[in-house]
Tab-separated table of C-alpha atoms in Angstrom:
chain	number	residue	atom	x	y	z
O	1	UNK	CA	89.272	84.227	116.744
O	2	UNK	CA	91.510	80.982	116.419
O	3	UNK	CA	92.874	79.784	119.575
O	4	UNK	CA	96.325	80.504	117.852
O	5	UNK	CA	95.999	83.921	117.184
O	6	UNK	CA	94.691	84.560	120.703
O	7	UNK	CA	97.479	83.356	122.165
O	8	UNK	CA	99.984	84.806	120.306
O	9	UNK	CA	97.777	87.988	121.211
O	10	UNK	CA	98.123	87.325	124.921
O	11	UNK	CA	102.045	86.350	124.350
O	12	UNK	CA	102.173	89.839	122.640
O	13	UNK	CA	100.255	91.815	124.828
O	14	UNK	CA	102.592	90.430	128.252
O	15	UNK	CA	105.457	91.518	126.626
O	16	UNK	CA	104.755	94.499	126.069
O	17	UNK	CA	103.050	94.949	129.538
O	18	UNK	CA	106.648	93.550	131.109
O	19	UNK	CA	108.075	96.373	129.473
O	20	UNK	CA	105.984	99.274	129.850
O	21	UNK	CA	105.335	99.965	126.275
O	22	UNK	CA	101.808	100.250	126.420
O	23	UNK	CA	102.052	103.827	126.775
O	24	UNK	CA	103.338	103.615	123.366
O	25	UNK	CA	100.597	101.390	121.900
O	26	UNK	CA	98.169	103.639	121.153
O	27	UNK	CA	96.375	102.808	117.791
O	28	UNK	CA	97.899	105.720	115.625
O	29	UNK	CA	101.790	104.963	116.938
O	30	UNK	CA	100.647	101.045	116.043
O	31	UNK	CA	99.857	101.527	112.314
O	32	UNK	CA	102.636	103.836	111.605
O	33	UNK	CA	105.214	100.997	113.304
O	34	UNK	CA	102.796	98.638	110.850
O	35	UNK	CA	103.760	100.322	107.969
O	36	UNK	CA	107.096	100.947	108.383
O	37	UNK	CA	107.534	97.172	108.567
O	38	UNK	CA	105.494	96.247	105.583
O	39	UNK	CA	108.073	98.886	103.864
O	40	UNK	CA	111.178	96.257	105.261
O	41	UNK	CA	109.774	94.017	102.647
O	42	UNK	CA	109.020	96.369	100.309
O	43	UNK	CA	112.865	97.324	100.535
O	44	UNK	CA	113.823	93.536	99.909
O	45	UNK	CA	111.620	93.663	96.773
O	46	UNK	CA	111.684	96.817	95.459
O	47	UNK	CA	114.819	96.229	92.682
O	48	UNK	CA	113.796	93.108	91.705
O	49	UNK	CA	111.486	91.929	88.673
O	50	UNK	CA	108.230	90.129	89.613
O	51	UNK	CA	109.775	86.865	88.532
O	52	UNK	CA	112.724	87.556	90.842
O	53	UNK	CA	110.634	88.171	93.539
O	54	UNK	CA	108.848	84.873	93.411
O	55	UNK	CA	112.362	82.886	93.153
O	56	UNK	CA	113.855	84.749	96.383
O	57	UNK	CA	118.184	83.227	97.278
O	58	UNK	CA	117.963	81.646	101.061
O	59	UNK	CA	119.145	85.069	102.641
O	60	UNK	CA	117.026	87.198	101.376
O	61	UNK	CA	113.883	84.944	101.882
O	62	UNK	CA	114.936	84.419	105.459
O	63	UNK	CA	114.934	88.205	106.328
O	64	UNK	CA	111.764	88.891	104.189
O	65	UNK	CA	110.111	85.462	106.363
O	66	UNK	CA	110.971	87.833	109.529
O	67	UNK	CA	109.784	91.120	108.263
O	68	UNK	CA	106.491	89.310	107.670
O	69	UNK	CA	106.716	88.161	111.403
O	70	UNK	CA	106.719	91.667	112.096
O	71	UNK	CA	103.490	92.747	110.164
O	72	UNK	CA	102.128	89.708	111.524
O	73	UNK	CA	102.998	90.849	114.876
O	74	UNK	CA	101.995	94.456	114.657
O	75	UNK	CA	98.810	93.535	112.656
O	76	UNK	CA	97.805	91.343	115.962
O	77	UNK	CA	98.435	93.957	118.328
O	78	UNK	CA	96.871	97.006	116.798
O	79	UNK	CA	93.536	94.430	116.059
O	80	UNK	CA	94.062	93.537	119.998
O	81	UNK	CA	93.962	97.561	120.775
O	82	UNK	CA	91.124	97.912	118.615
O	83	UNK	CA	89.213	94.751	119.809
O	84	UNK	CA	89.109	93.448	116.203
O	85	UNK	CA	88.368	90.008	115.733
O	86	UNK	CA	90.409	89.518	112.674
O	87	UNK	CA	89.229	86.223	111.527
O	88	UNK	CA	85.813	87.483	111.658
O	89	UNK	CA	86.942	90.587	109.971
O	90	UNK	CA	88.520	88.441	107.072
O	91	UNK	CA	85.303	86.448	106.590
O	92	UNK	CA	83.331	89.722	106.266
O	93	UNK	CA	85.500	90.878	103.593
O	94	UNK	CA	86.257	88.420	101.756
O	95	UNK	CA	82.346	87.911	101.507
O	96	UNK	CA	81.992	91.390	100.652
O	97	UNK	CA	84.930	90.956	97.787
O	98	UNK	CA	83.205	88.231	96.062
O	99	UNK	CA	79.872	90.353	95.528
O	100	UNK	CA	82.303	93.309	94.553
O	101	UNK	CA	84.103	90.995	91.897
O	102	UNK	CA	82.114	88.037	90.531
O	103	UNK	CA	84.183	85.442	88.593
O	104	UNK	CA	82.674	86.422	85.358
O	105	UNK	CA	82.906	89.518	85.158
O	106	UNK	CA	86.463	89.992	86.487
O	107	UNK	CA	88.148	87.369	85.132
O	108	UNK	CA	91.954	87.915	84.249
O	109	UNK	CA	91.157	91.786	85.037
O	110	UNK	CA	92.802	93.478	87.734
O	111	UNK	CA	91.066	96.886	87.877
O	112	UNK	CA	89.907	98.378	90.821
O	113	UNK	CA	86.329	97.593	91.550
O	114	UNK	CA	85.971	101.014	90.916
O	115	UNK	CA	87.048	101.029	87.455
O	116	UNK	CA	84.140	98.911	86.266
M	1	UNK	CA	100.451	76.832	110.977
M	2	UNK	CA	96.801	76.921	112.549
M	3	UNK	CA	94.442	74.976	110.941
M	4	UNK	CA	92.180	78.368	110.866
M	5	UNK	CA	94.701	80.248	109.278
M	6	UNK	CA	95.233	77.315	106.465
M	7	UNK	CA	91.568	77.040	105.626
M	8	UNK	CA	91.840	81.111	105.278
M	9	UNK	CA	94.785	80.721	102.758
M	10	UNK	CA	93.310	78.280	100.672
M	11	UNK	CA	89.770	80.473	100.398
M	12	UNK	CA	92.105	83.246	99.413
M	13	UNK	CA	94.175	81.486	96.795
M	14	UNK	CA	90.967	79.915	95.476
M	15	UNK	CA	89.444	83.153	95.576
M	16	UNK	CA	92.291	84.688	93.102
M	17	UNK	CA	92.297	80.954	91.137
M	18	UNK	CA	89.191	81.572	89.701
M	19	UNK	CA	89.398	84.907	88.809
M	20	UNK	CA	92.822	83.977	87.004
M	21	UNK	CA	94.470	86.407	89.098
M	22	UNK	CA	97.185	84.581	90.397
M	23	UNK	CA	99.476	86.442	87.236
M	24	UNK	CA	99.260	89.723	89.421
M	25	UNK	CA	100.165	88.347	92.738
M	26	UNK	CA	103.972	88.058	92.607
M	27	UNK	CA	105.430	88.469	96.033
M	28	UNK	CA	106.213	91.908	94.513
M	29	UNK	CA	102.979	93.001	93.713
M	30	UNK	CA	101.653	91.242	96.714
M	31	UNK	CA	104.119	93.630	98.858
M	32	UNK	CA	102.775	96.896	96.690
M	33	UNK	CA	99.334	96.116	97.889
M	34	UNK	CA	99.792	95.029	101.221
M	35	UNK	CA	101.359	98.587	101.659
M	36	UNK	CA	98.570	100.236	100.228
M	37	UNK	CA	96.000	98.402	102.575
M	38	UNK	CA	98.079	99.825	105.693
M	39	UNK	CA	97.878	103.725	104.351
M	40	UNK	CA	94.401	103.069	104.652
M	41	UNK	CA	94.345	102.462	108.016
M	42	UNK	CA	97.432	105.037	108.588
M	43	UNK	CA	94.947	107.948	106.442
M	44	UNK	CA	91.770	106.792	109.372
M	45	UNK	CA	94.453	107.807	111.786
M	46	UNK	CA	96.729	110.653	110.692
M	47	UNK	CA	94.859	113.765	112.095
M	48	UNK	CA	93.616	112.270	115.402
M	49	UNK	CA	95.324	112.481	118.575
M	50	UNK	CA	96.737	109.388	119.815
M	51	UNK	CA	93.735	109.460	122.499
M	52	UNK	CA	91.301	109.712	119.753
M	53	UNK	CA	92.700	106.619	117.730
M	54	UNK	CA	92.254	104.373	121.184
M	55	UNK	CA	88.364	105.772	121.057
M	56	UNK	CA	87.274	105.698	117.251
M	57	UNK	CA	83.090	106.365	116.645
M	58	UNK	CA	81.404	103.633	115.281
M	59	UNK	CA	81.424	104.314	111.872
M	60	UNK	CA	85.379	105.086	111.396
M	61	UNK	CA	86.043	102.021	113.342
M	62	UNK	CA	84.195	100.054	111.357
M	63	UNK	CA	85.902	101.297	108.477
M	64	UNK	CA	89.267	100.317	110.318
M	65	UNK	CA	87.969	96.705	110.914
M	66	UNK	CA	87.502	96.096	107.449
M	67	UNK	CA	91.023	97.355	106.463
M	68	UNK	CA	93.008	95.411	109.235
M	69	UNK	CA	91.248	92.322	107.545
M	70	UNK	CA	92.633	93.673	104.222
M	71	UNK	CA	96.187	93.863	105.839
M	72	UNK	CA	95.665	90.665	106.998
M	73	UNK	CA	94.285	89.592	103.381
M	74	UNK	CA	97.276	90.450	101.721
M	75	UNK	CA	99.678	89.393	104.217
M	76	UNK	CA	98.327	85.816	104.437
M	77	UNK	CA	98.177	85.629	100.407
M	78	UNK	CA	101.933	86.837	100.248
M	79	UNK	CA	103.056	84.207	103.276
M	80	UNK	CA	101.001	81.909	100.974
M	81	UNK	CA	103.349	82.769	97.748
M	82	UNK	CA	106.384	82.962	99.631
M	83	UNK	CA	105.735	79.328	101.218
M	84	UNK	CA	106.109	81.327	105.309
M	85	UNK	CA	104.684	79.496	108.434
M	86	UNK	CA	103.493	83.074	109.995
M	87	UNK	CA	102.903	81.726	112.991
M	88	UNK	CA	106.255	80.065	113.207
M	89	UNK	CA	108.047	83.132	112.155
M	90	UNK	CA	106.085	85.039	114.793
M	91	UNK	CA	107.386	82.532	117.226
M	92	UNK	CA	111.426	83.175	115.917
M	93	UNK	CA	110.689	86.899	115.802
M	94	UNK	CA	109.746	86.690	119.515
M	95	UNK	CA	112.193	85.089	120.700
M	96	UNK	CA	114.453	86.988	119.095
M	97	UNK	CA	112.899	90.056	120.619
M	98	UNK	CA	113.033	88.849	123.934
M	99	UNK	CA	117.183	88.380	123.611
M	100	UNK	CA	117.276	91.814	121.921
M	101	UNK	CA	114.879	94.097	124.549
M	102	UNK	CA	115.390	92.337	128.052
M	103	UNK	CA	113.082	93.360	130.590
M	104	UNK	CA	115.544	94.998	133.086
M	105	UNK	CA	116.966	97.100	129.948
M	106	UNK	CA	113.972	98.684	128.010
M	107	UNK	CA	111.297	99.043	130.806
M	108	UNK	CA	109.381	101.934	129.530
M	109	UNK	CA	111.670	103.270	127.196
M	110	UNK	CA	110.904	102.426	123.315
M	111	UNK	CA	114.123	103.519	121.769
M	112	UNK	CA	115.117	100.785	118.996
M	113	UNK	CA	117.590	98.607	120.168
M	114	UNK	CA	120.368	99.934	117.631
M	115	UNK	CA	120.363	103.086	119.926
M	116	UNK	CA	121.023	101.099	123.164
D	1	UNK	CA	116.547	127.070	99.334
D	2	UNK	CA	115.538	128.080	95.476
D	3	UNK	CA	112.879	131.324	95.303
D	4	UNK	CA	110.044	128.702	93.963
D	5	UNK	CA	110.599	126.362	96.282
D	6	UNK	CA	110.198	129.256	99.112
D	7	UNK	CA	107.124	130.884	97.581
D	8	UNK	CA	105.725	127.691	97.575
D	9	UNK	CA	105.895	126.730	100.733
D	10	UNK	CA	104.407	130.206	102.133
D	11	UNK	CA	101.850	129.368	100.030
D	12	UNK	CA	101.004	126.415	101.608
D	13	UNK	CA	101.755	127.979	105.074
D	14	UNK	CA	99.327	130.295	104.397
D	15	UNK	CA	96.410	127.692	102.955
D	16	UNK	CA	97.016	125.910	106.684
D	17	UNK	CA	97.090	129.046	108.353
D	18	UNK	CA	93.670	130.172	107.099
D	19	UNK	CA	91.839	127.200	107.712
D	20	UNK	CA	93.327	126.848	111.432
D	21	UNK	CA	94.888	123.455	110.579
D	22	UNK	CA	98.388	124.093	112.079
D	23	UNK	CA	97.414	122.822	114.973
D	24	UNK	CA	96.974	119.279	112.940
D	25	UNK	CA	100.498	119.648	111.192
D	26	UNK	CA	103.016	118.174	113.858
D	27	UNK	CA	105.511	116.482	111.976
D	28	UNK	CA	104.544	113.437	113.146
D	29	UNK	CA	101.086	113.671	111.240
D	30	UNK	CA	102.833	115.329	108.339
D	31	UNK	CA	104.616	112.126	107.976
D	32	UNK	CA	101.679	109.645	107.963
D	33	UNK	CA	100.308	112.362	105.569
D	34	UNK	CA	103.148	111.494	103.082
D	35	UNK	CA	103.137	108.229	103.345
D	36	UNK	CA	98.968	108.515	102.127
D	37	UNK	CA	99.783	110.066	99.713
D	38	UNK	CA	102.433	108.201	98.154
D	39	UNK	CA	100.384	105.204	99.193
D	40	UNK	CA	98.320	106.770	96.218
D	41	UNK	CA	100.370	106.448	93.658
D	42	UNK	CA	101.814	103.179	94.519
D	43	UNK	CA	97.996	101.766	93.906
D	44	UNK	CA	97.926	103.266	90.429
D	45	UNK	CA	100.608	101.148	90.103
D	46	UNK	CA	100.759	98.363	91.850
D	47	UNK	CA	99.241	95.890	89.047
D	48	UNK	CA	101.183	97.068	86.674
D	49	UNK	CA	103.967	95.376	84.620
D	50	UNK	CA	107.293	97.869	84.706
D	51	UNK	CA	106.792	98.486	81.716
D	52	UNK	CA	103.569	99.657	81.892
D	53	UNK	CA	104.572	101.998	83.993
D	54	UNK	CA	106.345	103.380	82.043
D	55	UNK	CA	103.601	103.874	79.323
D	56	UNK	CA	100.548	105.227	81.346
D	57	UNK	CA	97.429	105.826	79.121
D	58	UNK	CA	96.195	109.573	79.707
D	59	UNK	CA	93.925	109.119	82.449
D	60	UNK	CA	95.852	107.136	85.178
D	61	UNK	CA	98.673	109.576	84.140
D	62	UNK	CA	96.785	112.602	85.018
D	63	UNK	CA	96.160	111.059	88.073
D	64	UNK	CA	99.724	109.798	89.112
D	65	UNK	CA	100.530	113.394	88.252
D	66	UNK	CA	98.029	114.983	90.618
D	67	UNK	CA	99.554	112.671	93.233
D	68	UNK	CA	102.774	113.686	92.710
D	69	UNK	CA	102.028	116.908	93.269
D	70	UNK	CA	100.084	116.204	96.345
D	71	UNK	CA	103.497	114.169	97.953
D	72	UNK	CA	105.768	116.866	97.005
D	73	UNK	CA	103.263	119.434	99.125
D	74	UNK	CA	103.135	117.475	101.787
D	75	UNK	CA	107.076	116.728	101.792
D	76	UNK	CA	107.601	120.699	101.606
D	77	UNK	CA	105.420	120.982	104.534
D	78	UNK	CA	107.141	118.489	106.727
D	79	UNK	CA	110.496	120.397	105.835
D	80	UNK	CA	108.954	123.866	106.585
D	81	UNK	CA	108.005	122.249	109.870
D	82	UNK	CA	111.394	121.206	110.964
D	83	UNK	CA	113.147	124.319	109.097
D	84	UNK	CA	115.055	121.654	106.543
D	85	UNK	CA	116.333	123.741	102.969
D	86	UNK	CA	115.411	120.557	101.159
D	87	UNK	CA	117.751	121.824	98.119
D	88	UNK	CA	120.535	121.796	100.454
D	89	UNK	CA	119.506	118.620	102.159
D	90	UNK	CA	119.787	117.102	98.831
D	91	UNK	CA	123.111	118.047	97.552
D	92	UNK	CA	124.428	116.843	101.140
D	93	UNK	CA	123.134	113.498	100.233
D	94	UNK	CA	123.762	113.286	96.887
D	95	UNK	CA	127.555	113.906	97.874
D	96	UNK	CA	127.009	110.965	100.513
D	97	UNK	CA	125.768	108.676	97.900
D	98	UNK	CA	129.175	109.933	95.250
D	99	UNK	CA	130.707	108.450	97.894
D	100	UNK	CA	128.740	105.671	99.033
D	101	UNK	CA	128.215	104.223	95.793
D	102	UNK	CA	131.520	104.664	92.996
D	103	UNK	CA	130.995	104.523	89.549
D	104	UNK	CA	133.389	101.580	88.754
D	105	UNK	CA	131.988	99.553	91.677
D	106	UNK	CA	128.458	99.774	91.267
D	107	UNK	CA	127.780	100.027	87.362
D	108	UNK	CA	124.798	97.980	86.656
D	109	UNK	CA	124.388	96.505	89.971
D	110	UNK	CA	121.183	97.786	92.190
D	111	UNK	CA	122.463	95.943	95.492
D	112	UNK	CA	122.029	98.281	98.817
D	113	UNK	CA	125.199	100.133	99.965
D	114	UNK	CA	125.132	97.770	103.011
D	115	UNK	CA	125.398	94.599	100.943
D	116	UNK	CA	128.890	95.271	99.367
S	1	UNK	CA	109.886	123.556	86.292
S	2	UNK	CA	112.174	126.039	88.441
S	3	UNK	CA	115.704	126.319	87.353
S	4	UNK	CA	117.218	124.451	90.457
S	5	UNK	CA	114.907	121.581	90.154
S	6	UNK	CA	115.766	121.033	86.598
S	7	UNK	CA	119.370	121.129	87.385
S	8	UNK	CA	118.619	118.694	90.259
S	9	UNK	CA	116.634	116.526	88.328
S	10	UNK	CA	119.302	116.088	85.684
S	11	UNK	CA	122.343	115.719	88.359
S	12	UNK	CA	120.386	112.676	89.181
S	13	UNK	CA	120.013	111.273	85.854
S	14	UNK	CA	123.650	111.352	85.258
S	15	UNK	CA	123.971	109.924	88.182
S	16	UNK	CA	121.991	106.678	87.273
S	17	UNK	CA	122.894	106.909	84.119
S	18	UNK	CA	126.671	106.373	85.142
S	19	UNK	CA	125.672	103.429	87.519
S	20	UNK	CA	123.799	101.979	84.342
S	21	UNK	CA	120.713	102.038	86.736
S	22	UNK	CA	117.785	103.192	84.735
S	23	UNK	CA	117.242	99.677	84.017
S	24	UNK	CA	116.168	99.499	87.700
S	25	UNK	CA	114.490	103.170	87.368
S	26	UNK	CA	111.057	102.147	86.377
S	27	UNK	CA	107.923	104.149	87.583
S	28	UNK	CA	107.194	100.928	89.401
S	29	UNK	CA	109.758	100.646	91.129
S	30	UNK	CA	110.676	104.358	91.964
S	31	UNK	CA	107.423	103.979	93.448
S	32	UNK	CA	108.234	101.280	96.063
S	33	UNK	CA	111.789	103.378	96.510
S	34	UNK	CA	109.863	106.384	97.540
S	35	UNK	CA	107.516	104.448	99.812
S	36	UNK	CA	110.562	102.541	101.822
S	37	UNK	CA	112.578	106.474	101.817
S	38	UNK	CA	108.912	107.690	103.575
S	39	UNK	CA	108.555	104.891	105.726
S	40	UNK	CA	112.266	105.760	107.210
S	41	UNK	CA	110.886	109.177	108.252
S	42	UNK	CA	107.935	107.465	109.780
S	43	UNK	CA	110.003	105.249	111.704
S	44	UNK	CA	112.017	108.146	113.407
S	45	UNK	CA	108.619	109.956	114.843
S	46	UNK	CA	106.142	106.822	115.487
S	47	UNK	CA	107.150	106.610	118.871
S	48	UNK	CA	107.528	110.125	119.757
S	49	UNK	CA	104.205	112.286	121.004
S	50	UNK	CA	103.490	114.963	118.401
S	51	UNK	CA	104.989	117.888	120.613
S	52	UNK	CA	108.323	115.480	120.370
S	53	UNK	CA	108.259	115.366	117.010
S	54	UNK	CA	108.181	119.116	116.237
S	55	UNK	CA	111.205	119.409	118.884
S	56	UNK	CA	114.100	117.064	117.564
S	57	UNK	CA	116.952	116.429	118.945
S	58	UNK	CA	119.894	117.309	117.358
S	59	UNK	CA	121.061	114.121	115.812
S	60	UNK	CA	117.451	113.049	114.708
S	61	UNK	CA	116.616	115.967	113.299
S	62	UNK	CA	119.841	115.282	111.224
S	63	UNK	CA	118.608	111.677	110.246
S	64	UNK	CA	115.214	113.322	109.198
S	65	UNK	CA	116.606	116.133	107.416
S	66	UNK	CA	118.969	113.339	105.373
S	67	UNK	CA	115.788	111.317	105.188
S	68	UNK	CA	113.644	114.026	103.094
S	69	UNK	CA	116.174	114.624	100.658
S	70	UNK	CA	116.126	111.512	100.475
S	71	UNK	CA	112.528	111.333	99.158
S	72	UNK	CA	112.472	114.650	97.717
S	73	UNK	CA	115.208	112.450	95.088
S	74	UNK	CA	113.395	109.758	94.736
S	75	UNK	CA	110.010	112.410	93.488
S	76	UNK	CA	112.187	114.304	91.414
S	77	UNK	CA	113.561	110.737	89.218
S	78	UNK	CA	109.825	109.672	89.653
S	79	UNK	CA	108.491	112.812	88.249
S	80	UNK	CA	111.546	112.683	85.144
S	81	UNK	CA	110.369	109.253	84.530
S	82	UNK	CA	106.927	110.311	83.701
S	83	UNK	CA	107.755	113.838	82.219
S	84	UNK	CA	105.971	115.289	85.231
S	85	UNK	CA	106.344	118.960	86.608
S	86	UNK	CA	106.609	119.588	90.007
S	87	UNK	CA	105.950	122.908	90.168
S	88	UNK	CA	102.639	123.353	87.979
S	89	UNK	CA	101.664	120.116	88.815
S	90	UNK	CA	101.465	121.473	92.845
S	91	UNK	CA	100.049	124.890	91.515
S	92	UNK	CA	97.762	122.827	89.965
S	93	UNK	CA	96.801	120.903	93.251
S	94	UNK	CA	96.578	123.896	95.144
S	95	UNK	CA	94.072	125.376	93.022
S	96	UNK	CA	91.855	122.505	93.438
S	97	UNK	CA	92.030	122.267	96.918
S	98	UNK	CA	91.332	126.055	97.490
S	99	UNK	CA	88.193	124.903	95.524
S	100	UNK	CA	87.519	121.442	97.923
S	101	UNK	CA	88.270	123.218	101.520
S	102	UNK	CA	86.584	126.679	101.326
S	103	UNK	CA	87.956	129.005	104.613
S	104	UNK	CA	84.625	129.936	106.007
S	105	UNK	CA	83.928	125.779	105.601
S	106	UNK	CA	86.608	123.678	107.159
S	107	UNK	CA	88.099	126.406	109.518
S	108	UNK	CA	89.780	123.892	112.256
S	109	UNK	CA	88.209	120.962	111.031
S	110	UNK	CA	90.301	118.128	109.424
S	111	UNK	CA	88.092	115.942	108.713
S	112	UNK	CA	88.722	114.682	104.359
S	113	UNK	CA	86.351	116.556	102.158
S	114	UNK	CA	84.702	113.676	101.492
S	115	UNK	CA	83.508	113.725	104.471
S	116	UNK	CA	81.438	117.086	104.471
């Protein structure tokens, strides 16, 4: 793990300590409150056309920066519950993803691995 | 942003470079995807007690690992497209949520702050 | 609540109730359930132009409709669970949104309620 | 398709269709819609123990019960959209899982059929 992420970890973990939310930290309670605010950006998005969503006005990409602060944040915390190195984890899967999907055979092609 | 998380983003954007992928990944599709990745790790979860989910078996937790770097896959690429510093927006999204939950007010009690 | 809509959802009380799985069907797990399953068919979709979408070739239609089906089971659970009349629910908030959202102030205009 | 859900269903297309917003109706998108009306349900129970969630209070259970018609709309345009019906499509999905999750085999177990 990066020395970053581990202490934004720690930062995360004291806070909620200070406040006596670990009771409500279990992993299950963590990935619903993940996914609820991956769906905040989903909400920001959901109207617009692809091209819109790449060209975002200065409100709309500041609140969307913040919802990803959120995922970000929840993502850490639930990996810290779960003792998941995530930088590790990344490394394994992206490995894994690039015997799944070699260049040639993919190329341009966005099925599902599954499809093929 | 950490240099660890940089060197990440650029693997990943190469990654989707040479399979001429990056036509998919508009910040809307991105979002789609990234919510997808999190009902994985929300359908590992559902039926388990909140006990259970803080003591997976080795086999389901590995599973979990590889879908929090998933998570983490997408949210990194869509940070990427959207030009967002996660770790600096983690940083404003704390401190905002230290002036919104003060320690004195919230101890132990995770009702949202709108209900306050 | 319309006749189907009831014989339907004995049905499905009765599928649980034979295979002992009430005790797994707190609304709290019913809701991660949904959120699976729509999960689901947000994948079929997720790589898709809107407009193919729109025109699903035979096979990924079948399965979109399968899903479908499986979300609206698992959303007349979850309302058999908390003893919602989801017909009723919805002509409450369809009156809501009458009001929320006029005719001559919304035509062609997908902006949230909030954002007026 | 039951009577009342055909009668819903086209309540709600008038209803776009007076807003002019079947441009924004696309399976794609009524997708994401459905996901973000979920993830509001979610958010009301991911703090709450399971035995909390199946005893609301009164004034959640009212947010919840708004909340499902809520995605109980956004199915029914989702179905219309792709000339989907509800009811034999669930009929459909109930016959296959009576087929998947024999009695005498999963009594009290949860686990995903894939699984056995």
């Amino acid at each position: 793990m990066s020395e970053a992420l581990r202490v934004l970890q720690q930062r995360l973990a004291a806070f909620a300590a200070a406040r006596d939310w670990d009771q409500f930290h279990s992993p299950k309670n963590l990935a619903m409150a993940l996914s609820v605010e991956v769906a905040e950006i989903v909400e920001e998005l959901q109207w617009l056309t692809e091209g819109e969503s790449q060209a975002l006005d200065a409100e709309r990409r500041e609140r969307v920066r913040l919802e990803l602060a959120d995922v970000f944040i929840y993502l850490l915390r639930l990996a810290d519950r779960l003792d998941v190195d995530l930088l590790r984890a990344a490394d394994d899967k992206i490995a894994q993803n690039e015997r799944k999907y070699p260049v040639e055979r993919v190329r341009g092609d966005a099925r599902k691995y599954t499809e093929y």
